[in-house]
mmCIF file with all atom_site columns, C-alpha atoms and ligand atoms in Angstrom:
data_model
loop_
_atom_site.group_PDB
_atom_site.id
_atom_site.type_symbol
_atom_site.label_atom_id
_atom_site.label_alt_id
_atom_site.label_comp_id
_atom_site.label_asym_id
_atom_site.label_entity_id
_atom_site.label_seq_id
_atom_site.pdbx_PDB_ins_code
_atom_site.Cartn_x
_atom_site.Cartn_y
_atom_site.Cartn_z
_atom_site.occupancy
_atom_site.B_iso_or_equiv
_atom_site.pdbx_formal_charge
_atom_site.auth_seq_id
_atom_site.auth_comp_id
_atom_site.auth_asym_id
_atom_site.auth_atom_id
_atom_site.pdbx_PDB_model_num
ATOM   1   C CA  . MET A 1 1   ? 106.320 78.052  81.180  1.00 0.00 ? 1   MET A CA  1
ATOM   2   C CA  . SER A 1 2   ? 107.406 74.833  82.956  1.00 0.00 ? 2   SER A CA  1
ATOM   3   C CA  . ILE A 1 3   ? 104.933 72.610  84.858  1.00 0.00 ? 3   ILE A CA  1
ATOM   4   C CA  . ARG A 1 4   ? 106.428 73.763  88.175  1.00 0.00 ? 4   ARG A CA  1
ATOM   5   C CA  . GLU A 1 5   ? 106.017 77.432  87.192  1.00 0.00 ? 5   GLU A CA  1
ATOM   6   C CA  . ARG A 1 6   ? 102.435 76.806  86.075  1.00 0.00 ? 6   ARG A CA  1
ATOM   7   C CA  . LEU A 1 7   ? 101.594 75.033  89.370  1.00 0.00 ? 7   LEU A CA  1
ATOM   8   C CA  . LEU A 1 8   ? 103.079 77.832  91.492  1.00 0.00 ? 8   LEU A CA  1
ATOM   9   C CA  . GLU A 1 9   ? 100.991 80.414  89.589  1.00 0.00 ? 9   GLU A CA  1
ATOM   10  C CA  . ASN A 1 10  ? 98.010  78.885  91.414  1.00 0.00 ? 10  ASN A CA  1
ATOM   11  C CA  . PRO A 1 11  ? 97.569  80.789  94.724  1.00 0.00 ? 11  PRO A CA  1
ATOM   12  C CA  . ASN A 1 12  ? 96.601  77.675  96.728  1.00 0.00 ? 12  ASN A CA  1
ATOM   13  C CA  . ILE A 1 13  ? 99.552  75.605  95.504  1.00 0.00 ? 13  ILE A CA  1
ATOM   14  C CA  . PHE A 1 14  ? 101.903 78.564  96.097  1.00 0.00 ? 14  PHE A CA  1
ATOM   15  C CA  . ALA A 1 15  ? 100.510 78.873  99.655  1.00 0.00 ? 15  ALA A CA  1
ATOM   16  C CA  . PHE A 1 16  ? 100.940 75.151  100.351 1.00 0.00 ? 16  PHE A CA  1
ATOM   17  C CA  . PHE A 1 17  ? 104.547 75.288  99.129  1.00 0.00 ? 17  PHE A CA  1
ATOM   18  C CA  . ASN A 1 18  ? 105.202 78.346  101.341 1.00 0.00 ? 18  ASN A CA  1
ATOM   19  C CA  . LEU A 1 19  ? 103.652 76.568  104.329 1.00 0.00 ? 19  LEU A CA  1
ATOM   20  C CA  . LEU A 1 20  ? 105.930 73.556  103.799 1.00 0.00 ? 20  LEU A CA  1
ATOM   21  C CA  . ILE A 1 21  ? 109.105 75.631  103.743 1.00 0.00 ? 21  ILE A CA  1
ATOM   22  C CA  . GLY A 1 22  ? 108.050 77.912  106.636 1.00 0.00 ? 22  GLY A CA  1
ATOM   23  C CA  . VAL A 1 23  ? 107.598 81.281  104.896 1.00 0.00 ? 23  VAL A CA  1
ATOM   24  C CA  . LYS A 1 24  ? 105.054 82.566  107.429 1.00 0.00 ? 24  LYS A CA  1
ATOM   25  C CA  . SER A 1 25  ? 107.549 83.058  110.273 1.00 0.00 ? 25  SER A CA  1
ATOM   26  C CA  . ARG A 1 26  ? 109.819 84.942  107.820 1.00 0.00 ? 26  ARG A CA  1
ATOM   27  C CA  . THR A 1 27  ? 107.009 87.464  107.223 1.00 0.00 ? 27  THR A CA  1
ATOM   28  C CA  . LYS A 1 28  ? 106.827 88.406  110.916 1.00 0.00 ? 28  LYS A CA  1
ATOM   29  C CA  . VAL A 1 29  ? 110.618 88.770  111.198 1.00 0.00 ? 29  VAL A CA  1
ATOM   30  C CA  . ILE A 1 30  ? 110.768 91.021  108.132 1.00 0.00 ? 30  ILE A CA  1
ATOM   31  C CA  . ILE A 1 31  ? 108.024 93.267  109.525 1.00 0.00 ? 31  ILE A CA  1
ATOM   32  C CA  . ASN A 1 32  ? 109.368 93.442  113.083 1.00 0.00 ? 32  ASN A CA  1
ATOM   33  C CA  . GLU A 1 33  ? 113.061 93.789  112.281 1.00 0.00 ? 33  GLU A CA  1
ATOM   34  C CA  . TYR A 1 34  ? 113.134 95.795  109.046 1.00 0.00 ? 34  TYR A CA  1
ATOM   35  C CA  . VAL A 1 35  ? 109.763 97.457  108.348 1.00 0.00 ? 35  VAL A CA  1
ATOM   36  C CA  . SER A 1 36  ? 108.846 98.620  111.902 1.00 0.00 ? 36  SER A CA  1
ATOM   37  C CA  . PRO A 1 37  ? 105.585 100.129 110.625 1.00 0.00 ? 37  PRO A CA  1
ATOM   38  C CA  . LYS A 1 38  ? 103.859 103.118 112.188 1.00 0.00 ? 38  LYS A CA  1
ATOM   39  C CA  . SER A 1 39  ? 100.101 103.432 112.201 1.00 0.00 ? 39  SER A CA  1
ATOM   40  C CA  . GLY A 1 40  ? 98.899  105.193 109.037 1.00 0.00 ? 40  GLY A CA  1
ATOM   41  C CA  . ASP A 1 41  ? 102.123 104.628 107.074 1.00 0.00 ? 41  ASP A CA  1
ATOM   42  C CA  . VAL A 1 42  ? 101.661 104.167 103.332 1.00 0.00 ? 42  VAL A CA  1
ATOM   43  C CA  . ILE A 1 43  ? 103.137 100.716 102.637 1.00 0.00 ? 43  ILE A CA  1
ATOM   44  C CA  . VAL A 1 44  ? 103.332 99.512  99.056  1.00 0.00 ? 44  VAL A CA  1
ATOM   45  C CA  . ASP A 1 45  ? 103.949 95.790  98.711  1.00 0.00 ? 45  ASP A CA  1
ATOM   46  C CA  . ILE A 1 46  ? 105.313 95.431  95.184  1.00 0.00 ? 46  ILE A CA  1
ATOM   47  C CA  . ALA A 1 47  ? 104.777 91.931  93.797  1.00 0.00 ? 47  ALA A CA  1
ATOM   48  C CA  . CYS A 1 48  ? 102.634 91.175  96.845  1.00 0.00 ? 48  CYS A CA  1
ATOM   49  C CA  . GLY A 1 49  ? 101.762 87.636  95.716  1.00 0.00 ? 49  GLY A CA  1
ATOM   50  C CA  . ARG A 1 50  ? 98.630  86.544  97.614  1.00 0.00 ? 50  ARG A CA  1
ATOM   51  C CA  . GLY A 1 51  ? 98.791  89.652  99.830  1.00 0.00 ? 51  GLY A CA  1
ATOM   52  C CA  . GLU A 1 52  ? 99.601  87.916  103.118 1.00 0.00 ? 52  GLU A CA  1
ATOM   53  C CA  . PHE A 1 53  ? 101.724 90.822  104.384 1.00 0.00 ? 53  PHE A CA  1
ATOM   54  C CA  . SER A 1 54  ? 98.580  93.007  104.473 1.00 0.00 ? 54  SER A CA  1
ATOM   55  C CA  . LYS A 1 55  ? 97.196  91.128  107.492 1.00 0.00 ? 55  LYS A CA  1
ATOM   56  C CA  . GLU A 1 56  ? 100.340 91.809  109.529 1.00 0.00 ? 56  GLU A CA  1
ATOM   57  C CA  . LEU A 1 57  ? 100.231 95.505  108.506 1.00 0.00 ? 57  LEU A CA  1
ATOM   58  C CA  . ALA A 1 58  ? 96.586  96.142  109.365 1.00 0.00 ? 58  ALA A CA  1
ATOM   59  C CA  . SER A 1 59  ? 97.224  99.534  111.040 1.00 0.00 ? 59  SER A CA  1
ATOM   60  C CA  . THR A 1 60  ? 98.882  100.956 107.915 1.00 0.00 ? 60  THR A CA  1
ATOM   61  C CA  . ARG A 1 61  ? 97.542  102.171 104.585 1.00 0.00 ? 61  ARG A CA  1
ATOM   62  C CA  . TYR A 1 62  ? 98.595  99.052  102.686 1.00 0.00 ? 62  TYR A CA  1
ATOM   63  C CA  . ILE A 1 63  ? 98.603  98.816  98.874  1.00 0.00 ? 63  ILE A CA  1
ATOM   64  C CA  . GLY A 1 64  ? 99.502  95.510  97.217  1.00 0.00 ? 64  GLY A CA  1
ATOM   65  C CA  . VAL A 1 65  ? 100.383 95.149  93.527  1.00 0.00 ? 65  VAL A CA  1
ATOM   66  C CA  . ASP A 1 66  ? 101.177 92.055  91.513  1.00 0.00 ? 66  ASP A CA  1
ATOM   67  C CA  . ASN A 1 67  ? 100.894 91.140  87.840  1.00 0.00 ? 67  ASN A CA  1
ATOM   68  C CA  . ASN A 1 68  ? 99.387  87.703  88.499  1.00 0.00 ? 68  ASN A CA  1
ATOM   69  C CA  . PRO A 1 69  ? 95.577  88.129  88.313  1.00 0.00 ? 69  PRO A CA  1
ATOM   70  C CA  . SER A 1 70  ? 94.933  84.885  90.283  1.00 0.00 ? 70  SER A CA  1
ATOM   71  C CA  . TYR A 1 71  ? 97.047  86.111  93.208  1.00 0.00 ? 71  TYR A CA  1
ATOM   72  C CA  . ILE A 1 72  ? 95.301  89.502  93.189  1.00 0.00 ? 72  ILE A CA  1
ATOM   73  C CA  . ARG A 1 73  ? 91.851  87.865  93.062  1.00 0.00 ? 73  ARG A CA  1
ATOM   74  C CA  . TYR A 1 74  ? 92.858  85.709  96.057  1.00 0.00 ? 74  TYR A CA  1
ATOM   75  C CA  . ALA A 1 75  ? 94.159  88.775  97.947  1.00 0.00 ? 75  ALA A CA  1
ATOM   76  C CA  . GLU A 1 76  ? 90.976  90.752  97.269  1.00 0.00 ? 76  GLU A CA  1
ATOM   77  C CA  . LYS A 1 77  ? 88.822  87.842  98.422  1.00 0.00 ? 77  LYS A CA  1
ATOM   78  C CA  . HIS A 1 78  ? 90.726  87.163  101.668 1.00 0.00 ? 78  HIS A CA  1
ATOM   79  C CA  . TYR A 1 79  ? 92.462  90.392  102.695 1.00 0.00 ? 79  TYR A CA  1
ATOM   80  C CA  . SER A 1 80  ? 90.462  93.336  101.341 1.00 0.00 ? 80  SER A CA  1
ATOM   81  C CA  . ASP A 1 81  ? 89.765  94.461  104.957 1.00 0.00 ? 81  ASP A CA  1
ATOM   82  C CA  . PHE A 1 82  ? 93.491  95.128  105.341 1.00 0.00 ? 82  PHE A CA  1
ATOM   83  C CA  . GLY A 1 83  ? 94.313  97.108  102.204 1.00 0.00 ? 83  GLY A CA  1
ATOM   84  C CA  . SER A 1 84  ? 93.760  97.635  98.491  1.00 0.00 ? 84  SER A CA  1
ATOM   85  C CA  . PHE A 1 85  ? 95.105  95.397  95.724  1.00 0.00 ? 85  PHE A CA  1
ATOM   86  C CA  . HIS A 1 86  ? 95.932  96.162  92.105  1.00 0.00 ? 86  HIS A CA  1
ATOM   87  C CA  . CYS A 1 87  ? 96.789  93.847  89.259  1.00 0.00 ? 87  CYS A CA  1
ATOM   88  C CA  . CYS A 1 88  ? 99.596  95.637  87.439  1.00 0.00 ? 88  CYS A CA  1
ATOM   89  C CA  . ASP A 1 89  ? 103.177 95.314  86.333  1.00 0.00 ? 89  ASP A CA  1
ATOM   90  C CA  . VAL A 1 90  ? 106.005 96.807  88.405  1.00 0.00 ? 90  VAL A CA  1
ATOM   91  C CA  . SER A 1 91  ? 106.573 99.250  85.549  1.00 0.00 ? 91  SER A CA  1
ATOM   92  C CA  . ASP A 1 92  ? 103.180 100.843 86.199  1.00 0.00 ? 92  ASP A CA  1
ATOM   93  C CA  . LEU A 1 93  ? 103.185 101.754 89.898  1.00 0.00 ? 93  LEU A CA  1
ATOM   94  C CA  . SER A 1 94  ? 102.041 105.376 89.529  1.00 0.00 ? 94  SER A CA  1
ATOM   95  C CA  . THR A 1 95  ? 98.418  104.430 88.789  1.00 0.00 ? 95  THR A CA  1
ATOM   96  C CA  . SER A 1 96  ? 98.155  102.318 91.964  1.00 0.00 ? 96  SER A CA  1
ATOM   97  C CA  . LEU A 1 97  ? 99.776  105.048 94.077  1.00 0.00 ? 97  LEU A CA  1
ATOM   98  C CA  . ASN A 1 98  ? 97.386  107.728 92.860  1.00 0.00 ? 98  ASN A CA  1
ATOM   99  C CA  . GLY A 1 99  ? 99.700  110.541 94.019  1.00 0.00 ? 99  GLY A CA  1
ATOM   100 C CA  . LYS A 1 100 ? 100.469 109.102 97.496  1.00 0.00 ? 100 LYS A CA  1
ATOM   101 C CA  . LEU A 1 101 ? 104.009 109.255 98.920  1.00 0.00 ? 101 LEU A CA  1
ATOM   102 C CA  . ILE A 1 102 ? 105.423 105.908 100.046 1.00 0.00 ? 102 ILE A CA  1
ATOM   103 C CA  . ASP A 1 103 ? 106.667 105.412 103.640 1.00 0.00 ? 103 ASP A CA  1
ATOM   104 C CA  . THR A 1 104 ? 107.828 101.844 102.978 1.00 0.00 ? 104 THR A CA  1
ATOM   105 C CA  . ALA A 1 105 ? 108.087 99.951  99.701  1.00 0.00 ? 105 ALA A CA  1
ATOM   106 C CA  . LEU A 1 106 ? 108.302 96.198  100.215 1.00 0.00 ? 106 LEU A CA  1
ATOM   107 C CA  . LEU A 1 107 ? 110.165 94.267  97.526  1.00 0.00 ? 107 LEU A CA  1
ATOM   108 C CA  . ILE A 1 108 ? 109.906 90.763  98.917  1.00 0.00 ? 108 ILE A CA  1
ATOM   109 C CA  . GLY A 1 109 ? 111.155 88.178  96.473  1.00 0.00 ? 109 GLY A CA  1
ATOM   110 C CA  . VAL A 1 110 ? 110.727 90.240  93.310  1.00 0.00 ? 110 VAL A CA  1
ATOM   111 C CA  . LEU A 1 111 ? 114.083 91.675  92.194  1.00 0.00 ? 111 LEU A CA  1
ATOM   112 C CA  . HIS A 1 112 ? 115.279 88.246  91.104  1.00 0.00 ? 112 HIS A CA  1
ATOM   113 C CA  . HIS A 1 113 ? 112.267 88.068  88.744  1.00 0.00 ? 113 HIS A CA  1
ATOM   114 C CA  . LEU A 1 114 ? 113.345 91.269  86.951  1.00 0.00 ? 114 LEU A CA  1
ATOM   115 C CA  . THR A 1 115 ? 116.090 92.081  84.471  1.00 0.00 ? 115 THR A CA  1
ATOM   116 C CA  . ASN A 1 116 ? 118.658 94.686  85.553  1.00 0.00 ? 116 ASN A CA  1
ATOM   117 C CA  . SER A 1 117 ? 116.942 97.396  83.559  1.00 0.00 ? 117 SER A CA  1
ATOM   118 C CA  . GLN A 1 118 ? 113.436 96.510  84.846  1.00 0.00 ? 118 GLN A CA  1
ATOM   119 C CA  . ALA A 1 119 ? 114.737 96.423  88.434  1.00 0.00 ? 119 ALA A CA  1
ATOM   120 C CA  . ARG A 1 120 ? 116.643 99.731  88.127  1.00 0.00 ? 120 ARG A CA  1
ATOM   121 C CA  . ASP A 1 121 ? 113.684 101.503 86.492  1.00 0.00 ? 121 ASP A CA  1
ATOM   122 C CA  . MET A 1 122 ? 111.371 100.254 89.238  1.00 0.00 ? 122 MET A CA  1
ATOM   123 C CA  . ILE A 1 123 ? 113.735 101.263 92.069  1.00 0.00 ? 123 ILE A CA  1
ATOM   124 C CA  . ASN A 1 124 ? 114.188 104.734 90.562  1.00 0.00 ? 124 ASN A CA  1
ATOM   125 C CA  . ASP A 1 125 ? 110.431 105.056 90.160  1.00 0.00 ? 125 ASP A CA  1
ATOM   126 C CA  . ILE A 1 126 ? 109.944 104.107 93.827  1.00 0.00 ? 126 ILE A CA  1
ATOM   127 C CA  . GLY A 1 127 ? 112.697 106.599 94.771  1.00 0.00 ? 127 GLY A CA  1
ATOM   128 C CA  . ARG A 1 128 ? 110.686 109.389 93.140  1.00 0.00 ? 128 ARG A CA  1
ATOM   129 C CA  . HIS A 1 129 ? 107.605 108.404 95.176  1.00 0.00 ? 129 HIS A CA  1
ATOM   130 C CA  . LEU A 1 130 ? 109.324 107.932 98.580  1.00 0.00 ? 130 LEU A CA  1
ATOM   131 C CA  . SER A 1 131 ? 108.494 110.305 101.441 1.00 0.00 ? 131 SER A CA  1
ATOM   132 C CA  . ASP A 1 132 ? 111.547 112.138 102.871 1.00 0.00 ? 132 ASP A CA  1
ATOM   133 C CA  . ASP A 1 133 ? 112.186 109.455 105.487 1.00 0.00 ? 133 ASP A CA  1
ATOM   134 C CA  . GLY A 1 134 ? 110.711 106.662 103.394 1.00 0.00 ? 134 GLY A CA  1
ATOM   135 C CA  . LYS A 1 135 ? 112.544 103.397 102.760 1.00 0.00 ? 135 LYS A CA  1
ATOM   136 C CA  . ILE A 1 136 ? 112.657 100.326 100.566 1.00 0.00 ? 136 ILE A CA  1
ATOM   137 C CA  . VAL A 1 137 ? 112.940 96.910  102.223 1.00 0.00 ? 137 VAL A CA  1
ATOM   138 C CA  . SER A 1 138 ? 114.017 94.242  99.752  1.00 0.00 ? 138 SER A CA  1
ATOM   139 C CA  . VAL A 1 139 ? 114.557 90.521  100.294 1.00 0.00 ? 139 VAL A CA  1
ATOM   140 C CA  . ASP A 1 140 ? 115.879 88.179  97.605  1.00 0.00 ? 140 ASP A CA  1
ATOM   141 C CA  . PRO A 1 141 ? 117.865 84.987  97.214  1.00 0.00 ? 141 PRO A CA  1
ATOM   142 C CA  . VAL A 1 142 ? 121.508 85.661  96.325  1.00 0.00 ? 142 VAL A CA  1
ATOM   143 C CA  . PHE A 1 143 ? 124.631 83.763  95.381  1.00 0.00 ? 143 PHE A CA  1
ATOM   144 C CA  . THR A 1 144 ? 127.484 84.081  97.872  1.00 0.00 ? 144 THR A CA  1
ATOM   145 C CA  . PRO A 1 145 ? 130.958 82.520  97.596  1.00 0.00 ? 145 PRO A CA  1
ATOM   146 C CA  . ASP A 1 146 ? 130.617 80.533  100.820 1.00 0.00 ? 146 ASP A CA  1
ATOM   147 C CA  . GLN A 1 147 ? 126.970 79.392  100.726 1.00 0.00 ? 147 GLN A CA  1
ATOM   148 C CA  . GLY A 1 148 ? 126.173 75.690  101.011 1.00 0.00 ? 148 GLY A CA  1
ATOM   149 C CA  . LEU A 1 149 ? 125.545 73.546  97.955  1.00 0.00 ? 149 LEU A CA  1
ATOM   150 C CA  . VAL A 1 150 ? 121.821 73.099  98.675  1.00 0.00 ? 150 VAL A CA  1
ATOM   151 C CA  . SER A 1 151 ? 121.243 76.873  99.085  1.00 0.00 ? 151 SER A CA  1
ATOM   152 C CA  . ARG A 1 152 ? 123.114 77.512  95.855  1.00 0.00 ? 152 ARG A CA  1
ATOM   153 C CA  . LEU A 1 153 ? 121.149 74.865  93.946  1.00 0.00 ? 153 LEU A CA  1
ATOM   154 C CA  . LEU A 1 154 ? 117.829 76.192  95.293  1.00 0.00 ? 154 LEU A CA  1
ATOM   155 C CA  . ALA A 1 155 ? 118.741 79.767  94.297  1.00 0.00 ? 155 ALA A CA  1
ATOM   156 C CA  . ALA A 1 156 ? 119.871 78.587  90.866  1.00 0.00 ? 156 ALA A CA  1
ATOM   157 C CA  . SER A 1 157 ? 116.620 76.693  90.269  1.00 0.00 ? 157 SER A CA  1
ATOM   158 C CA  . ASP A 1 158 ? 114.303 79.499  91.461  1.00 0.00 ? 158 ASP A CA  1
ATOM   159 C CA  . ARG A 1 159 ? 111.330 80.586  89.296  1.00 0.00 ? 159 ARG A CA  1
ATOM   160 C CA  . GLY A 1 160 ? 113.033 84.003  89.131  1.00 0.00 ? 160 GLY A CA  1
ATOM   161 C CA  . LYS A 1 161 ? 115.681 83.867  86.400  1.00 0.00 ? 161 LYS A CA  1
ATOM   162 C CA  . TYR A 1 162 ? 117.842 86.719  87.728  1.00 0.00 ? 162 TYR A CA  1
ATOM   163 C CA  . VAL A 1 163 ? 119.323 85.605  91.060  1.00 0.00 ? 163 VAL A CA  1
ATOM   164 C CA  . ARG A 1 164 ? 122.442 87.779  91.510  1.00 0.00 ? 164 ARG A CA  1
ATOM   165 C CA  . SER A 1 165 ? 125.657 87.997  93.461  1.00 0.00 ? 165 SER A CA  1
ATOM   166 C CA  . ILE A 1 166 ? 125.705 90.609  96.227  1.00 0.00 ? 166 ILE A CA  1
ATOM   167 C CA  . ASP A 1 167 ? 127.735 93.053  94.080  1.00 0.00 ? 167 ASP A CA  1
ATOM   168 C CA  . GLU A 1 168 ? 125.313 92.665  91.174  1.00 0.00 ? 168 GLU A CA  1
ATOM   169 C CA  . HIS A 1 169 ? 122.420 93.158  93.590  1.00 0.00 ? 169 HIS A CA  1
ATOM   170 C CA  . HIS A 1 170 ? 123.974 96.371  94.991  1.00 0.00 ? 170 HIS A CA  1
ATOM   171 C CA  . SER A 1 171 ? 124.444 97.777  91.488  1.00 0.00 ? 171 SER A CA  1
ATOM   172 C CA  . LEU A 1 172 ? 120.635 97.967  91.129  1.00 0.00 ? 172 LEU A CA  1
ATOM   173 C CA  . PHE A 1 173 ? 120.504 100.568 93.917  1.00 0.00 ? 173 PHE A CA  1
ATOM   174 C CA  . ASP A 1 174 ? 123.057 103.093 92.755  1.00 0.00 ? 174 ASP A CA  1
ATOM   175 C CA  . GLU A 1 175 ? 120.958 105.969 91.392  1.00 0.00 ? 175 GLU A CA  1
ATOM   176 C CA  . SER A 1 176 ? 118.050 107.528 93.306  1.00 0.00 ? 176 SER A CA  1
ATOM   177 C CA  . VAL A 1 177 ? 118.414 105.492 96.515  1.00 0.00 ? 177 VAL A CA  1
ATOM   178 C CA  . GLU A 1 178 ? 121.277 104.086 98.570  1.00 0.00 ? 178 GLU A CA  1
ATOM   179 C CA  . ILE A 1 179 ? 121.517 100.977 100.703 1.00 0.00 ? 179 ILE A CA  1
ATOM   180 C CA  . CYS A 1 180 ? 121.858 101.861 104.384 1.00 0.00 ? 180 CYS A CA  1
ATOM   181 C CA  . GLN A 1 181 ? 121.559 98.373  105.920 1.00 0.00 ? 181 GLN A CA  1
ATOM   182 C CA  . SER A 1 182 ? 122.167 94.960  104.423 1.00 0.00 ? 182 SER A CA  1
ATOM   183 C CA  . GLU A 1 183 ? 122.332 91.468  105.872 1.00 0.00 ? 183 GLU A CA  1
ATOM   184 C CA  . ILE A 1 184 ? 122.549 87.870  104.770 1.00 0.00 ? 184 ILE A CA  1
ATOM   185 C CA  . ARG A 1 185 ? 119.936 85.729  106.551 1.00 0.00 ? 185 ARG A CA  1
ATOM   186 C CA  . GLU A 1 186 ? 120.159 81.963  106.338 1.00 0.00 ? 186 GLU A CA  1
ATOM   187 C CA  . ASP A 1 187 ? 117.862 81.080  109.246 1.00 0.00 ? 187 ASP A CA  1
ATOM   188 C CA  . TRP A 1 188 ? 114.408 81.913  107.903 1.00 0.00 ? 188 TRP A CA  1
ATOM   189 C CA  . LEU A 1 189 ? 113.146 78.749  106.244 1.00 0.00 ? 189 LEU A CA  1
ATOM   190 C CA  . ARG A 1 190 ? 113.017 75.044  107.051 1.00 0.00 ? 190 ARG A CA  1
ATOM   191 C CA  . ILE A 1 191 ? 115.302 74.464  104.072 1.00 0.00 ? 191 ILE A CA  1
ATOM   192 C CA  . PRO A 1 192 ? 118.836 75.812  103.532 1.00 0.00 ? 192 PRO A CA  1
ATOM   193 C CA  . TYR A 1 193 ? 118.316 79.159  101.778 1.00 0.00 ? 193 TYR A CA  1
ATOM   194 C CA  . THR A 1 194 ? 120.321 82.369  101.503 1.00 0.00 ? 194 THR A CA  1
ATOM   195 C CA  . HIS A 1 195 ? 118.206 85.528  101.745 1.00 0.00 ? 195 HIS A CA  1
ATOM   196 C CA  . TYR A 1 196 ? 119.710 88.971  101.278 1.00 0.00 ? 196 TYR A CA  1
ATOM   197 C CA  . VAL A 1 197 ? 117.930 91.864  103.000 1.00 0.00 ? 197 VAL A CA  1
ATOM   198 C CA  . CYS A 1 198 ? 118.584 95.483  102.037 1.00 0.00 ? 198 CYS A CA  1
ATOM   199 C CA  . VAL A 1 199 ? 117.082 98.614  103.527 1.00 0.00 ? 199 VAL A CA  1
ATOM   200 C CA  . SER A 1 200 ? 117.526 101.609 101.205 1.00 0.00 ? 200 SER A CA  1
ATOM   201 C CA  . ARG A 1 201 ? 116.684 105.273 101.527 1.00 0.00 ? 201 ARG A CA  1
ATOM   202 C CA  . LYS A 1 202 ? 116.561 108.251 99.206  1.00 0.00 ? 202 LYS A CA  1
ATOM   203 C CA  . ARG A 1 203 ? 120.016 109.418 98.173  1.00 0.00 ? 203 ARG A CA  1
ATOM   204 C CA  . ALA A 1 204 ? 120.780 112.903 99.550  1.00 0.00 ? 204 ALA A CA  1
ATOM   205 C CA  . LYS A 1 205 ? 120.801 115.473 96.723  1.00 0.00 ? 205 LYS A CA  1
ATOM   206 C CA  . SER A 1 206 ? 124.266 116.886 95.983  1.00 0.00 ? 206 SER A CA  1
ATOM   207 C CA  . GLY A 1 207 ? 124.574 120.578 96.913  1.00 0.00 ? 207 GLY A CA  1
ATOM   208 C CA  . ILE A 1 208 ? 126.064 121.566 93.550  1.00 0.00 ? 208 ILE A CA  1
HETATM 209 C C1  . SAM B 2 .   ? 108.497 84.898  94.952  1.00 0.00 ? 301 SAM B C1  1
HETATM 210 S S1  . SAM B 2 .   ? 106.933 85.650  94.673  1.00 0.00 ? 301 SAM B S1  1
HETATM 211 C C2  . SAM B 2 .   ? 106.870 86.730  96.086  1.00 0.00 ? 301 SAM B C2  1
HETATM 212 C C3  . SAM B 2 .   ? 105.475 87.053  96.514  1.00 0.00 ? 301 SAM B C3  1
HETATM 213 C C4  . SAM B 2 .   ? 105.341 87.815  97.845  1.00 0.00 ? 301 SAM B C4  1
HETATM 214 N N1  . SAM B 2 .   ? 106.050 89.075  97.808  1.00 0.00 ? 301 SAM B N1  1
HETATM 215 C C5  . SAM B 2 .   ? 105.820 86.949  98.984  1.00 0.00 ? 301 SAM B C5  1
HETATM 216 O O1  . SAM B 2 .   ? 106.853 87.255  99.575  1.00 0.00 ? 301 SAM B O1  1
HETATM 217 O O2  . SAM B 2 .   ? 105.137 85.963  99.290  1.00 0.00 ? 301 SAM B O2  1
HETATM 218 C C6  . SAM B 2 .   ? 107.283 86.771  93.339  1.00 0.00 ? 301 SAM B C6  1
HETATM 219 C C7  . SAM B 2 .   ? 106.071 87.590  92.926  1.00 0.00 ? 301 SAM B C7  1
HETATM 220 O O3  . SAM B 2 .   ? 106.480 88.550  91.942  1.00 0.00 ? 301 SAM B O3  1
HETATM 221 C C8  . SAM B 2 .   ? 105.401 88.727  91.035  1.00 0.00 ? 301 SAM B C8  1
HETATM 222 N N2  . SAM B 2 .   ? 105.965 89.363  89.832  1.00 0.00 ? 301 SAM B N2  1
HETATM 223 C C9  . SAM B 2 .   ? 106.965 88.891  89.057  1.00 0.00 ? 301 SAM B C9  1
HETATM 224 N N3  . SAM B 2 .   ? 107.236 89.754  88.041  1.00 0.00 ? 301 SAM B N3  1
HETATM 225 C C10 . SAM B 2 .   ? 106.379 90.808  88.205  1.00 0.00 ? 301 SAM B C10 1
HETATM 226 C C11 . SAM B 2 .   ? 106.162 92.019  87.466  1.00 0.00 ? 301 SAM B C11 1
HETATM 227 N N4  . SAM B 2 .   ? 106.886 92.304  86.362  1.00 0.00 ? 301 SAM B N4  1
HETATM 228 N N5  . SAM B 2 .   ? 105.216 92.885  87.891  1.00 0.00 ? 301 SAM B N5  1
HETATM 229 C C12 . SAM B 2 .   ? 104.462 92.588  89.009  1.00 0.00 ? 301 SAM B C12 1
HETATM 230 N N6  . SAM B 2 .   ? 104.627 91.446  89.746  1.00 0.00 ? 301 SAM B N6  1
HETATM 231 C C13 . SAM B 2 .   ? 105.565 90.572  89.345  1.00 0.00 ? 301 SAM B C13 1
HETATM 232 C C14 . SAM B 2 .   ? 104.874 87.310  90.842  1.00 0.00 ? 301 SAM B C14 1
HETATM 233 O O4  . SAM B 2 .   ? 103.554 87.287  90.321  1.00 0.00 ? 301 SAM B O4  1
HETATM 234 C C15 . SAM B 2 .   ? 104.950 86.795  92.287  1.00 0.00 ? 301 SAM B C15 1
HETATM 235 O O5  . SAM B 2 .   ? 103.764 87.041  92.999  1.00 0.00 ? 301 SAM B O5  1
#
C-alpha cells in the first residue's frame, strides 16, 4: 500500500481531503436528484466509508457496509442514531441484509475499486435483493474521450485501480439489472473531476 493510500485509510484524513475538494455538497445532490428517499425505505450504502450519507437519510432504514474497520468504527461512533453499520466485504452482503429487501442500493465511489468479476457478482447479488421497484444508484469516476487533462489524470491516479470507460462501466450492469438513467457530472467538486451516475433497476423477466 502506498503512503497516500495508507493516509486515506484514516477516517479523519479521508474526511479532511473530502472537505478540501467539496464532497459534502455532492452528497446532497446525489440524494435529492437520484435517490429521492421515502420514509422507511431500506437503503443499503455499500462501501459507505465513514457513513456520512446516513445523516442525510435519517428517515430511512439505513444500513452501511464497508470493509475498512476504521471507517466503520468512526461511523458507529458518530452516526449510529441514523442507521446500522457492518464491517464486511461487498461479497458478503446477505449477512448485513438479514433477509430485508433493498429499496435503494447506494454504490458511491466503489465500482472503480472492484475487478469486473467482483463488481458483476456484487451487482447481481444486489439485483436478487432488490424490491420490485428498487434501484441501484452508482457514482464513479470514468474516462471519457473529451474530458480535460486534469480530470483524466485525477481519475487515472485514483486509489481505485479499476476506473473504466463508459462502455466498460455499462458492461457491469448487463445481467440482473439494467441502467435506466445515466449522466456525466463534472460540476460536483472544487477540482476538475468526471463523475458518472447510473440509476439501474431490476431487469424485467422474459416471458419465455
Ligand atoms: C472512494 S471511497 C467511497 C466512500 C463513500 N461511499 C463516500 O462516497 O464517501 C471507497 C470505499 O470503498 C470501500 N471498499 C473498497 N473495496 C471494498 C470491498 N471489497 N468491500 C467493502 N468495501 C470496500 C473502501 O473502504 C472505501 O470506504
